[in-house]
CSV table of C-alpha atoms and ligand atoms in Angstrom, one decimal:
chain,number,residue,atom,x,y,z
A,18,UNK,CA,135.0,103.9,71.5
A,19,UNK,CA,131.2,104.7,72.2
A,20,UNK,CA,129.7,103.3,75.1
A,21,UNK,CA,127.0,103.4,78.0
A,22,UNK,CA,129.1,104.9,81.0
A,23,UNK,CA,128.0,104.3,84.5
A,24,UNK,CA,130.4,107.9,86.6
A,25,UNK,CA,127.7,107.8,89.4
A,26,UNK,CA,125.1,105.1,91.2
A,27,UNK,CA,122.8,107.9,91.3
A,28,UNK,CA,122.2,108.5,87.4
A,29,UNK,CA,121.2,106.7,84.1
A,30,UNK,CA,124.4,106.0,82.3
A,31,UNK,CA,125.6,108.0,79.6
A,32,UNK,CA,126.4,107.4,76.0
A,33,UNK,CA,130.0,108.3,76.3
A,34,UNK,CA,133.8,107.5,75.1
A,35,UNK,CA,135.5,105.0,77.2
A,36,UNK,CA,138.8,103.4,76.4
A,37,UNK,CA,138.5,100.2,74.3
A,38,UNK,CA,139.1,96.9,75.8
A,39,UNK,CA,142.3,94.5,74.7
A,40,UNK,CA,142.7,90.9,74.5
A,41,UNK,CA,144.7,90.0,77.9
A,42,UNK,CA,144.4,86.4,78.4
A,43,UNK,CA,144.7,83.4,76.0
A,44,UNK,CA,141.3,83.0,76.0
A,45,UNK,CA,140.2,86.8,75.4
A,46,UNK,CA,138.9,87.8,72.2
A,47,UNK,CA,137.5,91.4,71.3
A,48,UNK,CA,134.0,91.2,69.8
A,49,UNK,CA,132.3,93.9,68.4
A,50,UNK,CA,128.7,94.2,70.6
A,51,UNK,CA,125.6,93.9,68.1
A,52,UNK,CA,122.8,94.0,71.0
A,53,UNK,CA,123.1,93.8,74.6
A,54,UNK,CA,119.7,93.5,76.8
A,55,UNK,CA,118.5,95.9,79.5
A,56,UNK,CA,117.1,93.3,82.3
A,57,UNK,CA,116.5,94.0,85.8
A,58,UNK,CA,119.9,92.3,86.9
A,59,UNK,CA,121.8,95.0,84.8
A,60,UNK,CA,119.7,97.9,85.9
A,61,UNK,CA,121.0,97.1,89.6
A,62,UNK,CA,124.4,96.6,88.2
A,63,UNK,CA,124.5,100.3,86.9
A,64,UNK,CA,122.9,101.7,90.6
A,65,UNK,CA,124.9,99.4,92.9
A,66,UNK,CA,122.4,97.5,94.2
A,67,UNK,CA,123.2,93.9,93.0
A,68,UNK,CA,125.3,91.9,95.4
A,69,UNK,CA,127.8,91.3,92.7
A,70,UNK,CA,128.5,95.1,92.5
A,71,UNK,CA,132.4,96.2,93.9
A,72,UNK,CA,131.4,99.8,94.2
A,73,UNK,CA,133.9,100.9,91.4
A,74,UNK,CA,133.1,103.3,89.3
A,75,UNK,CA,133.0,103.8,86.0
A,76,UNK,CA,132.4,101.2,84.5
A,77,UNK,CA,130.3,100.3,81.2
A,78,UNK,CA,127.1,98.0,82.4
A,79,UNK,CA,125.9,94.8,80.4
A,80,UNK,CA,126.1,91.4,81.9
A,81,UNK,CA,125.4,89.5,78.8
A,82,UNK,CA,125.0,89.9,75.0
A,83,UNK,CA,124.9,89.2,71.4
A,84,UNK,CA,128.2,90.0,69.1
A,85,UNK,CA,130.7,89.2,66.4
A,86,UNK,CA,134.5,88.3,66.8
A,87,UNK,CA,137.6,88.3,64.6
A,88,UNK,CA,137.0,84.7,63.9
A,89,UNK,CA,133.9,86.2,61.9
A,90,UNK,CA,131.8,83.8,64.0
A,91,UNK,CA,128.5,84.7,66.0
A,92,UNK,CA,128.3,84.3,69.9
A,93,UNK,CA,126.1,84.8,73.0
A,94,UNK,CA,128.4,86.1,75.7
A,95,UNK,CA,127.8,86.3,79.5
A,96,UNK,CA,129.9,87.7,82.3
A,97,UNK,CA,130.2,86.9,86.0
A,98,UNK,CA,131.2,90.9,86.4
A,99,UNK,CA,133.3,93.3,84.4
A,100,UNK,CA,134.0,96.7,84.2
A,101,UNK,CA,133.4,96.7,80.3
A,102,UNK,CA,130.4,95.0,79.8
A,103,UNK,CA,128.4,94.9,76.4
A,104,UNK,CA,126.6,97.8,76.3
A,105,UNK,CA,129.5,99.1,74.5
A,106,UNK,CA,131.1,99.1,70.5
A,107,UNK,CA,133.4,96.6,72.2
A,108,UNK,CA,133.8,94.4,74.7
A,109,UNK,CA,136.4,91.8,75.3
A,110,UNK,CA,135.2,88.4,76.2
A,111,UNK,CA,136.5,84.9,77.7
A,112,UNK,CA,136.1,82.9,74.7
A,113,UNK,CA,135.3,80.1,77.3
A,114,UNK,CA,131.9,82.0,78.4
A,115,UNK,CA,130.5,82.5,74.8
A,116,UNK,CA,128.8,80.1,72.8
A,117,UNK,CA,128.4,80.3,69.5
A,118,UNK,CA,125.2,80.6,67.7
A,119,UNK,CA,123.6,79.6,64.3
A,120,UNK,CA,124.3,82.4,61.5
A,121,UNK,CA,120.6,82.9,61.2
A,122,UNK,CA,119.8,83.7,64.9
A,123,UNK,CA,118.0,87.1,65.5
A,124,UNK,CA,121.0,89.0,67.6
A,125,UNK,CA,118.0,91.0,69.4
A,126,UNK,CA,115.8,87.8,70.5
A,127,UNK,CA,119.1,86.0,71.5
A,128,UNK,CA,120.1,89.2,73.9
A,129,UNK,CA,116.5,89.6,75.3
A,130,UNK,CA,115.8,85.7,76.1
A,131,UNK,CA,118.5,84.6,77.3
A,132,UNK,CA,118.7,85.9,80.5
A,133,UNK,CA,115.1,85.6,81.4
A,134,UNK,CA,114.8,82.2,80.7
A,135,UNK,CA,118.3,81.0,81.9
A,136,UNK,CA,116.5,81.9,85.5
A,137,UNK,CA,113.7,79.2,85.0
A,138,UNK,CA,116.1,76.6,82.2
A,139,UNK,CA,118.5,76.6,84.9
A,140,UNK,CA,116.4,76.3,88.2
A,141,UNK,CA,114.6,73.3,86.3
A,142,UNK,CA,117.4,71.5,84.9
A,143,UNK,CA,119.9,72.4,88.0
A,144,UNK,CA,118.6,73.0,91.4
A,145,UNK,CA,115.8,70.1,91.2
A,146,UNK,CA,115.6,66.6,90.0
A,147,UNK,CA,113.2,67.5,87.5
A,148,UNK,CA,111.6,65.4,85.3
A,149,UNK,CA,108.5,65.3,82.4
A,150,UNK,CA,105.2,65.2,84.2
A,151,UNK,CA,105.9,67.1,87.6
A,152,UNK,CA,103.2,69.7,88.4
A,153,UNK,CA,104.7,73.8,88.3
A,154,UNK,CA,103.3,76.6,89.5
A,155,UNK,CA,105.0,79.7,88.0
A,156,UNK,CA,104.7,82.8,91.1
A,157,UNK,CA,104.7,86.0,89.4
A,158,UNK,CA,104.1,85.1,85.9
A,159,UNK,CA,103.3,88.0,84.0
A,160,UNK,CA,107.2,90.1,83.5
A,161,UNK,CA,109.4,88.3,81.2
A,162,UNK,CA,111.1,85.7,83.2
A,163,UNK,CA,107.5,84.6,84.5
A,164,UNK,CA,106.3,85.0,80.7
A,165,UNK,CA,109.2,82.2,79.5
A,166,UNK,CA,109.5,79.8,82.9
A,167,UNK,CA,105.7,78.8,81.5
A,168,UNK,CA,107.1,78.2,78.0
A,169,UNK,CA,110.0,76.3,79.5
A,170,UNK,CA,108.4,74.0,82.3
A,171,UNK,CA,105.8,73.3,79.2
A,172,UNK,CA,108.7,72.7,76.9
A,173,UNK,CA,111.0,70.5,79.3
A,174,UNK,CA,107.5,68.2,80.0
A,175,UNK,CA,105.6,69.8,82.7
A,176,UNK,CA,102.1,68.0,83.4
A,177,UNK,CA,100.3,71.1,85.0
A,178,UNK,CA,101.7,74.7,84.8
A,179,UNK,CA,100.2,77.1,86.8
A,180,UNK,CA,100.2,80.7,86.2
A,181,UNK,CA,100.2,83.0,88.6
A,182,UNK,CA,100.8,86.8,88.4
A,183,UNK,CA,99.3,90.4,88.6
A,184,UNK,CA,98.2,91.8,85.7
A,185,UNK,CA,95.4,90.3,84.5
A,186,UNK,CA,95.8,90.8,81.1
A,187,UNK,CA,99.0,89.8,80.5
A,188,UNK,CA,98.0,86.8,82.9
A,189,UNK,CA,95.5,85.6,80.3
A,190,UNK,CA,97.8,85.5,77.2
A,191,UNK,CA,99.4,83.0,78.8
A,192,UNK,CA,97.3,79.7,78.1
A,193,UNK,CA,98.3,80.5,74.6
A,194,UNK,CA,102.4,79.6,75.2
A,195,UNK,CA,101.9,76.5,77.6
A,196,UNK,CA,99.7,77.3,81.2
A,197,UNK,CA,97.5,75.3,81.8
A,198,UNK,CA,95.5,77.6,84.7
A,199,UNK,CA,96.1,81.3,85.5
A,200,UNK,CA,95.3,82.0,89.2
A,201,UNK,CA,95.3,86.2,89.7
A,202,UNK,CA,96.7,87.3,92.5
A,203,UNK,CA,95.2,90.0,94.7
A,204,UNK,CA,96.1,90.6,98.3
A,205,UNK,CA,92.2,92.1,98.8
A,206,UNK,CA,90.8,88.2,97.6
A,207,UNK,CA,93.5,86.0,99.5
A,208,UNK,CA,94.9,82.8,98.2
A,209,UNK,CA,92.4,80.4,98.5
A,210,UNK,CA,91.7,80.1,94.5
A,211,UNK,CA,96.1,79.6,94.4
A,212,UNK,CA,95.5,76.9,97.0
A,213,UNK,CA,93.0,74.9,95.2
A,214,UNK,CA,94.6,75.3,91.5
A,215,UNK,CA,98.4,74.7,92.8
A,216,UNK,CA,97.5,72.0,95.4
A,217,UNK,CA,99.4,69.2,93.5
A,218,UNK,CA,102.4,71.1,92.4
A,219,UNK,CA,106.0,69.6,92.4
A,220,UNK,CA,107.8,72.7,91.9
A,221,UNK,CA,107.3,76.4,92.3
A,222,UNK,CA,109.3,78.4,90.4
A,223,UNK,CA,109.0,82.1,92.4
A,224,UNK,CA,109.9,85.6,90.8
A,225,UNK,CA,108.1,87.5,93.8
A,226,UNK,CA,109.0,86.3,97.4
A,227,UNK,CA,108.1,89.1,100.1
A,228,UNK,CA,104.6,88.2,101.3
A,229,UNK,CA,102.7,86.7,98.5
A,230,UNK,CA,105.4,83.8,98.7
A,231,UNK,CA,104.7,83.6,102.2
A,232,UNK,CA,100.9,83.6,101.7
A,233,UNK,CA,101.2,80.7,98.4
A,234,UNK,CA,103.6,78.8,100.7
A,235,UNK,CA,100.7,78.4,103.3
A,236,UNK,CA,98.2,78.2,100.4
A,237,UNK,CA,99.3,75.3,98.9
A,238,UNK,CA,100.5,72.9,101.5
A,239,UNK,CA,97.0,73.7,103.5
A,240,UNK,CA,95.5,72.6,100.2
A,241,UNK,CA,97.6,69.6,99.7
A,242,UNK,CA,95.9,66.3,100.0
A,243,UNK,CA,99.6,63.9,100.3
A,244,UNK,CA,101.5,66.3,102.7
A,245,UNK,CA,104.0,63.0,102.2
A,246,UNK,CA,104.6,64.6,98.4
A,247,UNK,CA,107.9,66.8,97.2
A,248,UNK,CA,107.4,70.2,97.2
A,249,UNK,CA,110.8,72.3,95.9
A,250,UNK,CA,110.1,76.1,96.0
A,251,UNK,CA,112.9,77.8,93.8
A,252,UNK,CA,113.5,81.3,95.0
A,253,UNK,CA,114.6,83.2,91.7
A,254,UNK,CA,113.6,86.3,91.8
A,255,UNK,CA,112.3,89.0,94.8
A,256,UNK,CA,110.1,91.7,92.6
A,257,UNK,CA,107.9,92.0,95.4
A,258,UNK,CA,110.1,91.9,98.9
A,259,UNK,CA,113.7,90.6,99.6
A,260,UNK,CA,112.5,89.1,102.9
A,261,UNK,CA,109.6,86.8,103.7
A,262,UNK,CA,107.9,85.5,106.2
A,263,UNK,CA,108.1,81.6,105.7
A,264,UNK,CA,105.4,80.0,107.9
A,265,UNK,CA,107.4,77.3,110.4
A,266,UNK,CA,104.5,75.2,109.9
A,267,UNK,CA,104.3,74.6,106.1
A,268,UNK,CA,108.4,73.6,106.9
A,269,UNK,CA,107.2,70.8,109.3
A,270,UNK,CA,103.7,69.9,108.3
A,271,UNK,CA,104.6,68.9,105.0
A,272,UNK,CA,107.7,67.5,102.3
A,273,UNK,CA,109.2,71.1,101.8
A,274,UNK,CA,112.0,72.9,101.1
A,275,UNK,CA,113.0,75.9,100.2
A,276,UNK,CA,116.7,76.4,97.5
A,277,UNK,CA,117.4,79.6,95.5
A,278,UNK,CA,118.7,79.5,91.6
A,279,UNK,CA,121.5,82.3,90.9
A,280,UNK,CA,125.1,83.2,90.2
A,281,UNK,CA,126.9,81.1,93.4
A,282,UNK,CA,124.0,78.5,94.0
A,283,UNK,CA,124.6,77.8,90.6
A,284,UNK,CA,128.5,77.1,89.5
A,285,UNK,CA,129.7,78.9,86.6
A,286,UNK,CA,130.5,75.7,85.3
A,287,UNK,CA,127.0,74.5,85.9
A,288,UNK,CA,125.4,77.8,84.1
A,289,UNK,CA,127.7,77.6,81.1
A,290,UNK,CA,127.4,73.7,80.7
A,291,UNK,CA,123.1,75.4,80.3
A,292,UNK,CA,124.2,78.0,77.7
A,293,UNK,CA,124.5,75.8,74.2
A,294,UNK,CA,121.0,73.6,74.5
A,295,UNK,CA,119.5,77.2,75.7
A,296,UNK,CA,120.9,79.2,73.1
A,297,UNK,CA,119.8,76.5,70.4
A,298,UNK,CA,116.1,76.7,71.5
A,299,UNK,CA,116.0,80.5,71.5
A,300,UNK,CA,117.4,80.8,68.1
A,301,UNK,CA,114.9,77.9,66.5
A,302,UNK,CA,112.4,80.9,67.4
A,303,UNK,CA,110.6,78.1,69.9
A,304,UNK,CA,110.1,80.7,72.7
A,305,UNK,CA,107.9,83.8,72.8
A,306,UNK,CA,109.7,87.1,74.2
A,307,UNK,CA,108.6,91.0,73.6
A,308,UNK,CA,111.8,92.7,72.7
A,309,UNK,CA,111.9,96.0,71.7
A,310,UNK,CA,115.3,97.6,70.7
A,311,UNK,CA,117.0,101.1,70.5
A,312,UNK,CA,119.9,101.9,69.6
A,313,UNK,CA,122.8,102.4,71.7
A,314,UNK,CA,123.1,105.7,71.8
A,315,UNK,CA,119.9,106.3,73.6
A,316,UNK,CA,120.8,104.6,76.5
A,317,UNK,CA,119.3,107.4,78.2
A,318,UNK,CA,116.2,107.2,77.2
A,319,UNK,CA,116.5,103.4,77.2
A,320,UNK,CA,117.2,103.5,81.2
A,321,UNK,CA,114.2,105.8,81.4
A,322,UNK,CA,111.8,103.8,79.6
A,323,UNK,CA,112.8,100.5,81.2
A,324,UNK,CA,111.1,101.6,84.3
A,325,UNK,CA,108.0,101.1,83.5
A,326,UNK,CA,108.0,99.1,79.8
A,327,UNK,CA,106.8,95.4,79.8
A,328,UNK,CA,108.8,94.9,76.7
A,329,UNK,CA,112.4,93.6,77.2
A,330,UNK,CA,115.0,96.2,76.0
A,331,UNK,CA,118.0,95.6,74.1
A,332,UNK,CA,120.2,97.9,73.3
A,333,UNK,CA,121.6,97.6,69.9
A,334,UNK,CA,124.9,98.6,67.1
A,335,UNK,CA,123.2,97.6,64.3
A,336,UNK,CA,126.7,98.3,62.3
A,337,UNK,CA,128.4,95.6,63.4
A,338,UNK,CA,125.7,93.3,62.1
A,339,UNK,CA,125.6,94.3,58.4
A,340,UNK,CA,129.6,94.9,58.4
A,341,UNK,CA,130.3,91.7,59.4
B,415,NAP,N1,118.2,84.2,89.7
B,415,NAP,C1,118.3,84.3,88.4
B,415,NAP,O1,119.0,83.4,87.8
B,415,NAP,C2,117.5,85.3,87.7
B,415,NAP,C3,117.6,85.5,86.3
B,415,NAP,C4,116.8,86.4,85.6
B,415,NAP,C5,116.0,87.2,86.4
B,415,NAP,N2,115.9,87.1,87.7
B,415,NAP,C6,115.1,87.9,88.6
B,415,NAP,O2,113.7,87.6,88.3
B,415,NAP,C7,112.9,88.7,88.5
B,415,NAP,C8,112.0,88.9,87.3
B,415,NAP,O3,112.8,89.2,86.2
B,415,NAP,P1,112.2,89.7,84.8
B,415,NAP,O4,113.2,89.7,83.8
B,415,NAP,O5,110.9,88.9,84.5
B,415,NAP,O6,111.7,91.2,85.2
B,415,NAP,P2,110.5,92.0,84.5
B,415,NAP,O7,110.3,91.6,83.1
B,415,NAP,O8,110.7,93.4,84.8
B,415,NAP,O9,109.1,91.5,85.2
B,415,NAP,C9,108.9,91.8,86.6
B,415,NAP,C10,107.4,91.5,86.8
B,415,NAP,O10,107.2,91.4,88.2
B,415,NAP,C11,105.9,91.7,88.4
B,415,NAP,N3,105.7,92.2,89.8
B,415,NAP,C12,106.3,93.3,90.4
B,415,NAP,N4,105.9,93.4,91.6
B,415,NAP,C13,105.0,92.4,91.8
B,415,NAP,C14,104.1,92.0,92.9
B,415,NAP,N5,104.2,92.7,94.1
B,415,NAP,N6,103.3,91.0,92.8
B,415,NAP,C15,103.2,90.3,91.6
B,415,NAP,N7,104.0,90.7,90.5
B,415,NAP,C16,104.8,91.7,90.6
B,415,NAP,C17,105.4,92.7,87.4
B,415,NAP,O11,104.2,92.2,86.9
B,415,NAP,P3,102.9,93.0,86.6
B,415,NAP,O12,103.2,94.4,86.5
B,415,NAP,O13,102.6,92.3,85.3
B,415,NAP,O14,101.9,92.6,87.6
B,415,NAP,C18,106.5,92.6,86.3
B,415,NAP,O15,105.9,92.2,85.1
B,415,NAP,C19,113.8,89.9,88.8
B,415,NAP,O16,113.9,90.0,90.2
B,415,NAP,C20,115.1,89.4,88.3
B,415,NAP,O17,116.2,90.0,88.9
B,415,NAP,C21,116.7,86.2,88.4
């Protein structure tokens, strides 16, 4: 079969043969891959990077996607790891991590959403006792997880939610889908204005880390007026430093603390148990994402593009959709 073949860390993969997958297990079913999404957690899957990866090589890369099986039936798939993953004609899944979805999804939203806002569905529903009314500050609001952890505090009953991010103009579309305040962030102005907006918060859902956590962390406890009151900051994503440098004070001075959402803070059991009421919202269309596919076999130029696109990628076999 044709597939997206990772031979070296070093390289884009490579719309290639590779041998098809077989059922193995009782609960393994073949699917036939209809679209498969390029987000950053595969793009460190295919160079090495991710702290999942084994080092073995090759391997097809895709950690979650969209397909058909021989039961005819539609299904969202997501893998722990694998070495043939979705961005492939076929892939064989664990029945058991698959949900199925409504006939009349779009295979291409489904595959761009769901991992984006599985980061921000999960850290809200899992890693915090969340409920309608808290105050959220979204750090690093303008790439796509940032873009749907908005809609989906606003959705799930946030009171205030804050967005903050870089770009400004992505920054302003984002009143439209469920913020409430956009704070820009800019390491020339400081982040007094992130202070005084996200004083109140409950949560903080953070995409960024490396310093501008550090600096909001001190930002919006020296702003708070009940040092007495919750604070959870969710570590989710690092797009601007692995490390930080927490300030000891904000740890003592106030009601803080500091848990990450991801595969192994979060149980597999506790992710899939997220995937159904997920899946059902992205396919009622409720959320806003910027998916842009290609097909398959330009993986290549897919890779390349992803670098620098805003859009969500999702690689596609648009064959399998119409033949089924
Ligand atoms: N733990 C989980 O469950 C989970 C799940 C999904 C994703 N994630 C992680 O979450 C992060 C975001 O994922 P994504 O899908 O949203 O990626 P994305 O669509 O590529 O967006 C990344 C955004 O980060 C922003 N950015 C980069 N450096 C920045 C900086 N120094 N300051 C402020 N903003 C900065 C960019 O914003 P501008 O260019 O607009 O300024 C870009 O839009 C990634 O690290 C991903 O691995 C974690």
């Amino acid at each position: 079969m044709k597939a997206a073949v990772v031979s070296s860390f070093g390289a884009a993969p490579r719309y290639e043969e590779f041998p098809a997958p077989a059922a193995v297990g009782d609960d393994d079913m073949v699917i036939n891959v209809i679209a498969a999404g390029l987000h950053p957690r595969v793009r460190s899957q295919a160079n090495g990077s991710h702290y999942t990866s084994t080092g073995e090589l090759p391997f097809v890369p895709g950690i979650d996607g969209v397909g058909r099986g021989p039961d005819g039936l539609l299904r969202y798939v997501i893998y722990p790891d694998t070495r043939v993953g979705t961005m492939a004609e076929q892939t064989v899944i664990d029945a058991r991590r698959s949900v199925v979805l409504p006939e009349d999804s779009d295979p291409v939203a489904v595959a761009a959403a769901m991992n984006p806002a599985m980061s921000s569905w999960v850290a809200l529903r899992q890693r915090v006792p969340f409920q309608a009314g808290l105050n959220v500050l979204v750090l690093g609001a303008t790439g796509n997880a940032g873009q749907l952890a908005v809609q989906i505090a606003s959705l799930l009953g946030a009171g205030q939610v804050i967005a903050a991010g870089r770009h400004p103009g992505r920054l302003a579309a984002l009143p439209a889908v469920g913020a409430t305040d956009t704070v820009q962030l800019d390491p020339d102005t400081g982040s007094e204005r992130l202070g005084q907006a996200a004083a109140e918060v409950d949560v903080v859902i953070d995409y960024l880390w490396g310093q501008p956590a550090a600096s909001a962390m001190a930002a919006v406890i020296t702003g708070r007026a009940d040092r007495g009151q919750q604070l959870t900051w969710i570590q989710i994503g690092s797009v601007a430093g692995p490390t930080a440098a927490v300030p000891s004070a904000a740890l003592r001075a106030a009601r803080f603390q500091i848990v990450g959402s991801g595969q192994g803070s979060v149980s597999t059991q506790e992710f899939l148990a997220e995937l159904p009421a997920l899946a059902r919202v992205i396919s009622a269309g409720t959320l806003t994402i910027d998916a842009r596919p290609m097909p398959l076999a330009e993986v290549g130029q897919a890779w390349a593009d992803a670098a620098s696109s805003t859009q969500r990628i999702v690689l596609t076999l648009d064959g399998h959709h119409e033949s089924s």
